Short mmCIF file of C-alpha atoms in Angstrom, two decimals:
data_model
loop_
_atom_site.label_atom_id
_atom_site.label_comp_id
_atom_site.label_asym_id
_atom_site.label_seq_id
_atom_site.Cartn_x
_atom_site.Cartn_y
_atom_site.Cartn_z
CA MET R 1 158.43 -69.63 127.25
CA ARG R 2 159.62 -70.11 131.36
CA THR R 3 162.52 -71.71 132.38
CA ARG R 4 163.58 -72.75 136.03
CA LYS R 5 167.51 -73.79 136.61
CA SER R 6 168.42 -75.17 139.84
CA VAL R 7 171.67 -74.38 141.08
CA SER R 8 171.97 -75.47 144.57
CA LEU R 9 175.87 -75.22 144.83
CA PHE R 10 176.52 -77.90 147.49
CA LEU R 11 173.20 -76.33 149.61
CA ALA R 12 174.16 -74.83 152.42
CA PHE R 13 177.87 -74.90 152.76
CA ALA R 14 178.31 -74.27 149.08
CA MET R 15 178.10 -70.51 149.79
CA ILE R 16 181.14 -70.54 151.31
CA VAL R 17 183.02 -72.86 148.95
CA SER R 18 181.52 -71.78 145.81
CA VAL R 19 181.37 -68.34 146.27
CA ILE R 20 182.99 -66.82 148.87
CA TRP R 21 186.09 -69.03 148.72
CA PHE R 22 186.18 -69.74 144.98
CA THR R 23 184.74 -66.26 143.50
CA PRO R 24 187.20 -63.50 142.73
CA VAL R 25 186.14 -60.17 143.95
CA ILE R 26 184.81 -58.14 140.96
CA ALA R 27 183.44 -54.81 140.72
CA GLU R 28 180.69 -53.54 142.58
CA ALA R 29 177.28 -53.89 141.00
CA SER R 30 176.31 -51.19 138.23
CA THR R 31 172.49 -50.93 139.29
CA PRO R 32 173.10 -49.31 142.57
CA ASP R 33 169.72 -50.36 144.59
CA PHE R 34 170.35 -53.71 143.23
CA GLU R 35 171.74 -54.61 147.07
CA GLU R 36 168.96 -52.92 148.83
CA PHE R 37 166.13 -54.02 147.05
CA VAL R 38 167.62 -58.13 146.97
CA THR R 39 167.95 -57.43 151.01
CA ALA R 40 164.61 -55.87 151.57
CA GLU R 41 162.73 -59.03 149.79
CA LEU R 42 165.31 -61.36 151.53
CA GLU R 43 164.66 -60.12 155.31
CA ASN R 44 160.68 -60.42 154.06
CA PHE R 45 161.30 -64.44 153.29
CA GLN R 46 160.06 -63.69 149.56
CA SER R 47 160.12 -66.62 148.05
CA GLY R 48 160.22 -65.10 144.36
CA ILE R 49 162.58 -61.84 143.98
CA ASN R 50 162.27 -60.65 140.55
CA VAL R 51 165.39 -58.94 139.30
CA GLY R 52 164.53 -58.68 135.70
CA ALA R 53 164.33 -54.95 135.83
CA TYR R 54 167.96 -54.58 136.97
CA VAL R 55 169.04 -57.07 134.39
CA GLN R 56 167.11 -55.33 131.49
CA GLY R 57 168.45 -51.89 132.64
CA ASN R 58 171.78 -52.77 132.84
CA ALA R 59 173.20 -53.05 129.13
CA GLN R 60 176.08 -55.39 129.65
CA TRP R 61 174.10 -58.01 132.09
CA LEU R 62 171.32 -58.06 129.33
CA SER R 63 173.81 -59.20 126.70
CA ALA R 64 175.21 -61.45 128.79
CA ALA R 65 171.94 -62.82 129.47
CA GLN R 66 171.34 -63.02 125.91
CA ALA R 67 174.39 -64.71 125.17
CA ASP R 68 174.26 -67.66 127.56
CA PHE R 69 172.20 -67.21 130.52
CA SER R 70 173.72 -70.01 132.17
CA SER R 71 176.87 -68.57 132.22
CA PHE R 72 175.93 -65.22 133.09
CA PHE R 73 173.76 -66.61 136.22
CA GLN R 74 177.05 -68.58 137.59
CA ASN R 75 179.21 -66.00 136.69
CA THR R 76 177.49 -62.63 137.17
CA LEU R 77 173.87 -62.81 138.67
CA SER R 78 174.48 -65.23 141.33
CA VAL R 79 177.77 -63.64 142.62
CA GLU R 80 175.72 -60.14 143.32
CA TYR R 81 173.34 -62.32 144.88
CA PHE R 82 175.91 -63.92 147.29
CA ARG R 83 177.66 -60.47 147.42
CA VAL R 84 174.66 -58.99 148.76
CA MET R 85 174.16 -61.83 151.51
CA ARG R 86 178.41 -61.52 152.16
CA ASN R 87 177.63 -57.43 152.80
CA ASN R 88 174.66 -58.38 154.92
CA PRO R 89 175.40 -60.89 158.01
CA GLN R 90 172.21 -60.25 159.30
CA LEU R 91 170.84 -62.52 156.49
CA PHE R 92 171.92 -65.94 158.17
CA HIS R 93 168.57 -67.15 157.80
CA VAL R 94 168.92 -67.48 154.14
CA MET R 95 170.84 -70.41 152.51
CA SER R 96 172.98 -70.51 150.21
CA GLU R 97 170.85 -72.65 147.79
CA VAL R 98 169.14 -70.54 145.11
CA LYS R 99 166.98 -71.40 142.27
CA VAL R 100 166.53 -69.40 139.00
CA MET R 101 163.15 -68.78 136.35
CA TRP R 102 163.42 -66.39 133.78
CA ASN R 103 161.08 -65.98 130.24
CA SER R 104 162.54 -65.23 126.68
CA SER R 105 162.55 -61.56 127.31
CA PHE R 106 164.34 -61.54 130.54
CA SER R 107 161.49 -59.29 132.23
CA VAL R 108 161.06 -62.04 134.60
CA VAL R 109 164.39 -63.37 136.35
CA GLU R 110 163.11 -64.53 139.56
CA LEU R 111 165.56 -66.03 141.93
CA GLU R 112 164.10 -68.65 144.64
CA PRO R 113 166.07 -68.39 147.96
CA ALA R 114 165.88 -70.86 150.82
CA TYR R 115 165.41 -69.95 154.34
CA SER R 116 166.88 -71.99 156.91
CA MET R 117 164.08 -70.75 159.54
CA SER R 118 160.59 -69.41 160.22
CA ARG R 119 159.89 -65.72 160.29
CA THR R 120 158.88 -66.37 163.81
CA GLN R 121 162.53 -68.00 164.22
CA TYR R 122 164.02 -65.73 162.83
CA THR R 123 162.18 -62.84 164.63
CA GLU R 124 163.88 -64.62 167.88
CA ALA R 125 166.90 -65.07 166.41
CA SER R 126 167.11 -61.31 165.16
CA ARG R 127 167.14 -60.47 168.68
CA ARG R 128 169.31 -62.74 170.15
CA PHE R 129 171.54 -61.59 167.13
CA ASN R 130 171.21 -58.05 168.39
CA ALA R 131 171.76 -58.60 171.91
CA ALA R 132 174.74 -60.36 171.07
CA ALA R 133 176.02 -57.25 168.75
CA ALA R 134 175.19 -54.82 171.32
CA GLU R 135 177.09 -56.70 173.89
CA ALA R 136 180.22 -56.65 172.02
CA LEU R 137 179.99 -52.77 170.97
CA ALA R 138 179.79 -52.44 175.32
CA TYR R 139 183.04 -54.02 175.17
CA ALA R 140 184.60 -51.63 172.51
CA GLY R 141 182.32 -48.58 174.30
CA ASN R 142 185.41 -46.48 175.61
CA ALA R 143 186.95 -46.57 171.97
CA SER R 144 187.87 -42.56 170.81
CA ASN R 145 188.70 -43.64 167.18
CA ASP R 146 188.71 -46.09 164.39
CA PHE R 147 192.00 -47.87 165.33
CA GLU R 148 190.56 -48.60 168.78
CA LYS R 149 187.04 -49.93 167.49
CA ALA R 150 188.86 -52.55 165.06
CA LEU R 151 190.88 -53.23 168.10
CA PHE R 152 188.36 -53.69 170.47
CA LEU R 153 186.11 -55.79 168.73
CA HIS R 154 188.92 -57.77 167.04
CA ASP R 155 189.77 -58.90 170.38
CA TYR R 156 185.90 -59.13 171.59
CA LEU R 157 185.53 -61.71 169.00
CA VAL R 158 188.75 -63.53 169.60
CA LEU R 159 187.75 -63.89 173.63
CA ASN R 160 184.10 -64.79 173.00
CA THR R 161 184.57 -66.86 170.03
CA VAL R 162 185.79 -70.83 169.97
CA TYR R 163 187.18 -71.75 166.09
CA ASP R 164 184.67 -75.06 165.24
CA ILE R 165 187.41 -77.84 165.33
CA GLU R 166 184.47 -80.00 164.89
CA ASN R 167 183.15 -78.85 161.69
CA LEU R 168 186.76 -78.60 160.21
CA ARG R 169 186.79 -82.45 161.09
CA HIS R 170 183.43 -83.18 159.27
CA ILE R 171 184.70 -81.36 155.88
CA GLU R 172 187.94 -83.47 156.38
CA ARG R 173 186.11 -86.14 156.51
CA ILE R 174 183.78 -85.93 153.51
CA GLY R 175 185.04 -83.08 151.82
CA PHE R 176 183.05 -79.44 150.51
CA VAL R 177 180.16 -81.38 149.65
CA GLY R 178 176.95 -81.54 151.43
CA THR R 179 175.73 -79.89 154.38
CA PRO R 180 178.17 -78.71 157.12
CA LEU R 181 177.94 -79.91 160.66
CA ASN R 182 177.57 -76.75 162.03
CA PRO R 183 175.54 -74.45 159.37
CA HIS R 184 175.79 -71.29 161.59
CA SER R 185 179.46 -71.36 162.29
CA HIS R 186 179.51 -70.35 158.91
CA ASP R 187 177.73 -67.08 159.59
CA ALA R 188 177.72 -64.20 162.32
CA TYR R 189 174.83 -65.82 164.12
CA GLY R 190 177.43 -68.48 165.04
CA ALA R 191 180.12 -66.45 165.90
CA LEU R 192 178.30 -63.80 168.04
CA VAL R 193 175.08 -65.72 169.49
CA LEU R 194 176.69 -69.41 169.60
CA GLY R 195 180.25 -68.28 170.17
CA LYS R 196 181.20 -71.09 167.43
CA ALA R 197 182.78 -70.06 164.28
CA VAL R 198 184.88 -70.86 161.33
CA CYS R 199 186.66 -68.45 159.65
CA GLU R 200 183.61 -67.02 157.83
CA GLY R 201 181.97 -66.66 161.06
CA TYR R 202 184.43 -64.75 162.25
CA ALA R 203 184.86 -62.47 158.99
CA TYR R 204 180.83 -61.85 158.80
CA ALA R 205 180.89 -61.18 162.72
CA TYR R 206 183.45 -58.28 162.36
CA VAL R 207 182.18 -56.78 159.48
CA HIS R 208 178.91 -56.56 160.57
CA LEU R 209 180.27 -55.28 164.12
CA LEU R 210 182.70 -52.79 162.90
CA ARG R 211 179.76 -51.40 160.37
CA GLN R 212 177.62 -50.57 163.50
CA VAL R 213 180.11 -48.22 164.69
CA GLY R 214 180.81 -46.86 161.15
CA VAL R 215 184.27 -48.48 160.40
CA GLU R 216 184.74 -49.41 156.57
CA SER R 217 185.38 -53.30 156.11
CA ARG R 218 185.17 -56.46 153.26
CA ILE R 219 185.79 -59.70 153.60
CA ILE R 220 188.34 -61.12 151.35
CA THR R 221 188.33 -64.79 150.27
CA GLY R 222 191.47 -67.09 149.09
CA TYR R 223 193.36 -69.83 150.27
CA MET R 224 195.57 -70.32 154.02
CA GLY R 225 197.86 -73.31 153.71
CA GLY R 226 196.00 -74.47 150.68
CA VAL R 227 192.51 -74.32 152.67
CA PRO R 228 190.05 -72.23 151.25
CA HIS R 229 189.77 -69.06 154.17
CA ALA R 230 188.16 -65.72 154.51
CA TRP R 231 189.23 -62.93 156.45
CA ASN R 232 188.92 -59.04 156.62
CA ILE R 233 190.29 -55.86 155.28
CA VAL R 234 189.63 -52.83 157.64
CA LYS R 235 189.81 -49.10 156.59
CA ILE R 236 191.94 -46.93 159.10
CA ASN R 237 192.35 -43.25 158.64
CA GLY R 238 192.10 -43.60 154.87
CA SER R 239 194.10 -46.85 154.51
CA TRP R 240 192.99 -50.29 154.33
CA TYR R 241 194.68 -53.38 156.55
CA HIS R 242 194.23 -57.08 156.47
CA VAL R 243 192.88 -58.43 159.66
CA ASP R 244 192.41 -62.14 160.18
CA VAL R 245 190.28 -62.61 163.35
CA THR R 246 190.32 -66.42 162.87
CA ALA R 247 194.60 -66.70 162.32
CA ASN R 248 194.55 -64.47 165.59
CA ASP R 249 192.46 -67.37 167.54
CA PRO R 250 193.86 -70.24 167.18
CA VAL R 251 193.15 -73.66 168.69
CA VAL R 252 195.95 -75.28 170.69
CA GLY R 253 197.25 -78.75 169.52
CA GLY R 254 194.57 -78.58 166.75
CA GLU R 255 192.04 -79.53 169.02
CA HIS R 256 191.06 -76.65 172.13
CA ASP R 257 190.49 -72.69 172.15
CA MET R 258 192.74 -70.70 174.57
CA HIS R 259 190.49 -69.18 176.74
CA GLY R 260 191.84 -65.49 177.31
CA PHE R 261 194.56 -65.70 174.74
CA VAL R 262 194.50 -62.94 171.99
CA SER R 263 197.05 -63.01 169.30
CA HIS R 264 197.65 -59.88 167.32
CA GLU R 265 199.98 -61.14 164.56
CA HIS R 266 197.26 -60.78 161.88
CA PHE R 267 196.02 -57.69 163.18
CA LEU R 268 195.94 -54.70 161.03
CA ILE R 269 199.03 -55.86 158.58
CA SER R 270 200.00 -54.84 155.26
CA SER R 271 199.58 -57.04 152.01
CA ALA R 272 203.79 -57.16 151.99
CA ARG R 273 203.59 -58.84 155.41
CA LEU R 274 200.73 -60.76 155.32
CA ASN R 275 202.79 -62.53 151.99
CA SER R 276 205.76 -62.47 154.59
CA PHE R 277 203.75 -65.69 156.42
CA ARG R 278 205.00 -67.54 152.70
CA GLU R 279 208.25 -67.75 154.20
CA ALA R 280 207.97 -67.48 157.67
CA ASN R 281 205.75 -70.62 158.39
CA GLY R 282 204.50 -72.86 155.61
CA ASN R 283 201.29 -73.67 156.94
CA GLN R 284 200.17 -69.91 156.98
CA THR R 285 200.88 -69.06 153.39
CA TYR R 286 198.10 -66.81 151.99
CA THR R 287 197.34 -67.50 148.31
CA GLY R 288 194.46 -67.00 145.85
CA TRP R 289 193.51 -63.89 147.03
CA SER R 290 192.98 -60.09 145.32
CA LEU R 291 191.50 -56.84 146.60
CA PRO R 292 188.44 -55.11 145.47
CA ALA R 293 189.36 -52.97 142.17
CA GLY R 294 190.93 -49.33 143.68
CA ILE R 295 191.88 -50.43 146.81
CA SER R 296 195.40 -51.71 148.04
CA ALA R 297 196.59 -52.56 151.54
CA ASP R 298 200.34 -51.11 150.77
CA SER R 299 200.34 -49.20 154.11
CA THR R 300 202.58 -50.65 156.79
CA ASN R 301 201.96 -47.85 159.50
CA PHE R 302 201.14 -51.25 161.86
CA ASP R 303 203.18 -53.58 160.49
CA ASP R 304 205.96 -53.04 163.49
CA ALA R 305 203.39 -51.31 166.22
CA PHE R 306 203.66 -52.21 169.88
CA PHE R 307 200.64 -54.36 169.75
CA ARG R 308 202.44 -57.20 167.33
CA ASP R 309 203.28 -59.49 169.44
CA VAL R 310 200.93 -59.25 171.98
CA GLU R 311 198.89 -62.60 172.91
CA THR R 312 196.51 -61.35 175.72
CA ALA R 313 193.82 -58.58 175.21
CA ILE R 314 194.50 -55.13 175.30
CA VAL R 315 192.85 -53.16 177.45
CA LYS R 316 191.89 -49.42 177.79
CA LEU R 317 192.06 -47.50 181.15
CA GLY R 318 192.19 -43.47 181.01
CA ASN R 319 194.90 -42.61 178.01
CA TYR R 320 196.89 -46.34 178.57
CA TYR R 321 196.77 -49.15 176.89
CA TYR R 322 197.32 -52.33 178.91
CA TRP R 323 198.43 -55.86 178.09
CA ILE R 324 200.75 -58.93 179.54
CA ASP R 325 204.40 -59.52 178.47
CA SER R 326 205.54 -63.04 179.22
CA ILE R 327 208.93 -64.28 178.85
CA PRO R 328 209.11 -68.15 177.93
CA LEU R 329 210.75 -70.06 180.46
CA THR R 330 214.03 -71.95 180.02
CA THR R 331 215.35 -75.22 180.94
CA GLY R 332 217.83 -73.00 182.64
CA PHE R 333 215.58 -70.53 184.60
CA ASN R 334 215.33 -69.87 188.49
CA ARG R 335 212.25 -69.83 190.53
CA GLY R 336 211.30 -66.48 192.21
CA VAL R 337 212.41 -64.49 189.33
CA ASP R 338 209.18 -62.24 187.30
CA ASN R 339 208.29 -63.64 184.15
CA ASN R 340 205.23 -62.06 183.56
CA HIS R 341 205.17 -58.13 182.89
CA ILE R 342 201.52 -56.08 182.77
CA ARG R 343 203.13 -53.21 180.14
CA SER R 344 201.52 -49.51 179.73
CA TYR R 345 201.33 -47.80 176.37
CA ASN R 346 201.03 -43.88 176.73
CA ILE R 347 198.47 -43.22 173.83
CA SER R 348 199.81 -39.47 173.93
CA ASN R 349 203.67 -40.19 173.63
CA GLY R 350 203.66 -43.70 172.75
CA ARG R 351 205.91 -44.56 175.84
CA ILE R 352 205.46 -48.24 176.97
CA GLU R 353 206.20 -48.74 180.35
CA THR R 354 206.24 -51.84 182.99
CA VAL R 355 203.51 -51.44 185.49
CA HIS R 356 203.86 -54.66 187.78
CA SER R 357 205.65 -57.97 187.52
CA PHE R 358 204.77 -61.58 188.94
CA GLU R 359 206.16 -64.63 188.71
CA ALA R 360 204.00 -67.59 187.36
CA ILE R 361 204.95 -71.10 186.44
CA TRP R 362 202.91 -74.01 185.28
CA TYR R 363 204.18 -77.31 186.35
CA LEU R 364 203.45 -80.02 184.21
CA GLU R 365 205.27 -82.66 187.05
CA GLY R 366 206.66 -81.67 190.68
CA THR R 367 205.91 -78.00 192.41
CA GLU R 368 207.48 -75.06 193.49
CA HIS R 369 208.20 -77.09 196.73
CA SER R 370 210.10 -80.30 194.79
CA THR R 371 213.62 -80.42 193.64
CA SER R 372 212.50 -82.77 190.78
CA PHE R 373 209.90 -80.40 188.12
CA ARG R 374 209.11 -80.18 184.89
CA PHE R 375 206.78 -77.37 183.89
CA ASP R 376 205.61 -75.31 180.77
CA THR R 377 207.76 -72.76 178.87
CA GLY R 378 204.59 -70.73 178.17
CA SER R 379 202.48 -68.59 180.44
CA TYR R 380 198.70 -68.68 180.74
CA ALA R 381 198.23 -64.96 182.71
CA ARG R 382 195.63 -63.34 180.82
CA ILE R 383 194.31 -59.40 181.73
CA ALA R 384 190.89 -58.00 181.21
CA THR R 385 189.48 -54.59 182.81
CA HIS R 386 186.48 -53.63 185.00
CA ASP R 387 185.09 -50.83 186.89
CA GLY R 388 188.46 -48.98 186.26
CA LYS R 389 190.73 -51.79 187.45
CA LEU R 390 193.00 -54.41 185.88
CA TYR R 391 192.51 -57.91 186.84
CA PHE R 392 194.76 -60.89 186.13
CA ASN R 393 195.78 -64.24 186.79
CA THR R 394 198.52 -65.98 188.08
CA ALA R 395 198.13 -70.03 188.05
CA LYS R 396 196.95 -69.94 191.08
CA GLU R 397 195.62 -66.85 192.33
CA ILE R 398 193.16 -63.93 190.42
CA TYR R 399 193.88 -60.51 191.84
CA SER R 400 193.21 -56.65 191.01
CA LEU R 401 195.40 -54.23 190.38
CA ASP R 402 194.04 -50.44 191.23
CA LEU R 403 196.54 -48.02 188.81
CA ALA R 404 195.16 -44.89 190.70
CA THR R 405 196.88 -46.41 194.02
CA GLY R 406 198.96 -49.09 192.57
CA GLU R 407 197.12 -51.63 195.10
CA ILE R 408 197.66 -54.99 194.26
CA THR R 409 194.64 -57.48 195.61
CA LEU R 410 194.19 -60.93 195.92
CA ILE R 411 190.38 -61.33 194.42
CA HIS R 412 190.24 -65.37 194.21
CA THR R 413 192.02 -68.37 194.88
CA PRO R 414 190.14 -71.05 193.33
CA ALA R 415 189.86 -74.82 195.39
CA ASN R 416 191.95 -77.54 194.97
CA LEU R 417 194.53 -76.14 192.48
CA GLY R 418 197.74 -77.94 192.43
CA GLY R 419 197.89 -81.33 193.86
CA THR R 420 199.99 -84.34 192.01
CA ASP R 421 197.76 -83.51 188.89
CA ASN R 422 198.82 -79.88 188.63
CA ARG R 423 195.29 -77.95 188.27
CA PHE R 424 196.00 -74.84 187.54
CA ILE R 425 194.31 -71.19 186.02
CA PHE R 426 194.56 -70.93 182.58
CA GLY R 427 193.73 -67.67 181.55
CA ILE R 428 190.27 -65.30 182.67
CA THR R 429 188.05 -63.08 181.03
CA ILE R 430 185.07 -60.74 182.32
CA SER R 431 181.52 -60.89 181.45
CA GLY R 432 179.62 -58.37 183.35
CA ASN R 433 180.21 -58.69 186.80
CA GLU R 434 181.68 -62.14 186.63
CA ILE R 435 185.11 -63.51 186.19
CA LEU R 436 185.42 -66.26 183.97
CA TYR R 437 188.68 -68.62 184.32
CA SER R 438 189.61 -71.80 183.12
CA ILE R 439 190.89 -74.44 185.82
CA LYS R 440 192.84 -77.61 184.05
CA VAL R 441 195.81 -79.58 183.89
CA ARG R 442 197.30 -79.03 180.56
CA ALA R 443 197.08 -76.10 177.98
CA SER R 444 195.96 -78.53 175.42
CA TRP R 445 192.63 -79.88 177.38
CA ALA R 446 189.64 -78.23 176.74
CA ASP R 447 188.70 -75.46 179.07
CA ASN R 448 186.81 -76.30 182.11
CA ILE R 449 185.18 -72.77 182.86
CA SER R 450 184.59 -71.79 186.61
CA ARG R 451 182.85 -68.34 187.47
CA PHE R 452 183.52 -65.84 190.58
CA THR R 453 181.14 -62.92 191.25
CA LEU R 454 182.71 -60.04 191.53
CA SER R 455 181.08 -58.04 194.82
CA ALA R 456 181.33 -54.17 194.93
CA ALA R 457 183.88 -54.11 197.47
CA SER R 458 186.28 -56.59 195.55
CA SER R 459 185.93 -54.78 192.00
CA GLY R 460 185.88 -51.28 193.18
CA GLY R 461 182.14 -50.88 191.93
CA THR R 462 179.80 -48.36 193.22
CA THR R 463 175.68 -47.79 192.23
CA PRO R 464 176.00 -44.37 190.52
CA PRO R 465 173.40 -41.71 191.96
CA VAL R 466 170.39 -40.70 190.68
CA THR R 467 170.66 -37.54 188.79
CA THR R 468 168.29 -35.62 186.55
CA VAL R 469 171.87 -35.03 184.06
CA VAL R 470 171.32 -37.68 181.76
CA ALA R 471 175.23 -39.08 180.99
CA PHE R 472 174.92 -42.32 179.39
CA THR R 473 177.95 -44.82 179.62
CA THR R 474 178.70 -48.22 178.38
CA ALA R 475 177.86 -49.49 181.28
CA ASP R 476 174.23 -48.25 180.89
CA ALA R 477 173.85 -49.97 177.71
CA LEU R 478 174.96 -52.99 178.87
CA SER R 479 172.33 -52.58 181.59
CA VAL R 480 169.75 -52.04 179.38
CA LEU R 481 170.56 -54.80 177.06
CA ARG R 482 170.63 -57.40 180.33
CA ALA R 483 166.95 -55.99 181.05
CA ALA R 484 166.00 -56.18 177.46
CA THR R 485 166.83 -60.11 177.10
CA GLY R 486 165.50 -61.41 180.51
CA LEU R 487 168.85 -61.12 182.81
CA SER R 488 168.31 -58.59 184.96
CA THR R 489 165.64 -55.79 185.83
CA LEU R 490 166.08 -52.16 185.75
CA SER R 491 164.54 -50.25 188.85
CA ALA R 492 161.93 -47.31 188.50
CA ALA R 493 164.51 -44.90 189.18
CA ASP R 494 166.93 -46.14 186.40
CA MET R 495 164.50 -46.12 183.93
CA THR R 496 163.75 -42.55 184.82
CA ARG R 497 167.11 -41.61 184.35
CA LEU R 498 167.82 -43.12 181.39
CA GLY R 499 164.49 -42.06 180.04
CA LEU R 500 163.03 -44.99 179.25
CA SER R 501 159.30 -46.37 179.55
CA GLY R 502 157.25 -49.49 179.32
CA THR R 503 159.31 -52.53 178.00
CA VAL R 504 163.07 -51.99 177.19
CA THR R 505 164.49 -53.56 174.00
CA THR R 506 167.75 -54.35 172.73
CA ALA R 507 167.17 -51.03 170.28
CA ASP R 508 167.07 -48.93 173.35
CA ALA R 509 170.16 -50.88 174.38
CA LEU R 510 171.71 -49.76 171.30
CA THR R 511 171.05 -46.61 171.20
CA ILE R 512 172.27 -45.36 174.39
CA LEU R 513 175.47 -47.24 173.59
CA ARG R 514 175.69 -45.07 170.51
CA ALA R 515 175.08 -41.85 172.82
CA ALA R 516 177.62 -43.19 175.07
CA THR R 517 180.00 -43.29 172.47
CA GLY R 518 179.41 -40.21 170.78
CA ILE R 519 177.87 -41.99 167.35
CA ASN R 520 174.48 -40.37 168.14
#
């Protein structure tokens, strides 16, 4: 006798709701190659995946199946199936609806998955996914240890992903049923390729990127402020720590992203600090979570680290980390006083110093020339790095800082700033050879992104000489990636220098990136 049971689990969204969010973490599957087998079948778009041999080969599983198969499927087999998907973010083409068919002896236990795209569509989507991952890895290309890999990849995701507030509003309207408004916001594809995600998307993307650079990470599920939530634990120097990328990328006024803003409040924290949010901020209360068996996150090594209160990207040049500290303005402040400070952290001795200070005020009413004015108490000065220089913004200008000479250079002054409506620059990022900056009137408004291309003269960039000795750099990896995705071309000299021939691929870019970072 064969029976077919349909387990829809609320279609595409239920993987997160019924399994990812509500299923407690259990021990790893008893059969070691279960995940490898199911992953390969899903990547090959199999319509039926027979795991009967695994059920029969596991005495505990077989006994549970014989006692009550529906209960066994719901509480064990489907949990392991979705664990496979959680551990393999590249399976973004697999929907959460799964049917199961079995016979009386359980020699046939066939999982029947549903796919959100065709094989052809998945091939193109995978190309985009790999290219986006390679670009993220290039951002962290100068990381020299696991801490730096975790830090720079965390910052990259926060800088390049927007929280999908529309999806959240959709859930608030209809509840956790039906198909989500943007299904890919719940997977790594949404975060890396589309640049829009909810907590699962951030967590999936982070675990995928960390695994590419050899850092162990897992996804933890529970509740935050009573709402189902997902985040990561990351293993650094033998100890596990919590990292909530989503919480470090908040939206302003519950509606919009903050361009260039990166919080580190929930980066590499202990379980004790995670629990402390219950007292500090009610809407950040973490509940209903547990760690996998044998894992604890008790180390407080980073709880009071230098980066804890940093709200800009942290970039590395040479033996130093750099970021911007801003002093909140008060009603009694005097104009002409520096309220923003570029700080440096000496990696060798842990010493923090001020590299450069400047004034920046975001006016709400009036201007620096008026006697009557109102101002935003916060600062929206952000930092980035390119070609060995630091770049930062004030309210009206974008500057570069040459650390070798200490020279401050005005790089760009956007037109039509200030005025009666007080339009200002609200943060910068750098992508390739472009500075992206947001121009708007209020921090709570949606970002309006403009672009400015850095010239070789302004950025200090030069064309590297062609040499017979190949010293791969992360810039080489990004150049190959752009060529592979059709954004630019490689010269014959560069092809020869990099040992490439024919058509370059994203795999070539990843190979060069791994060589540049010492992985290969």
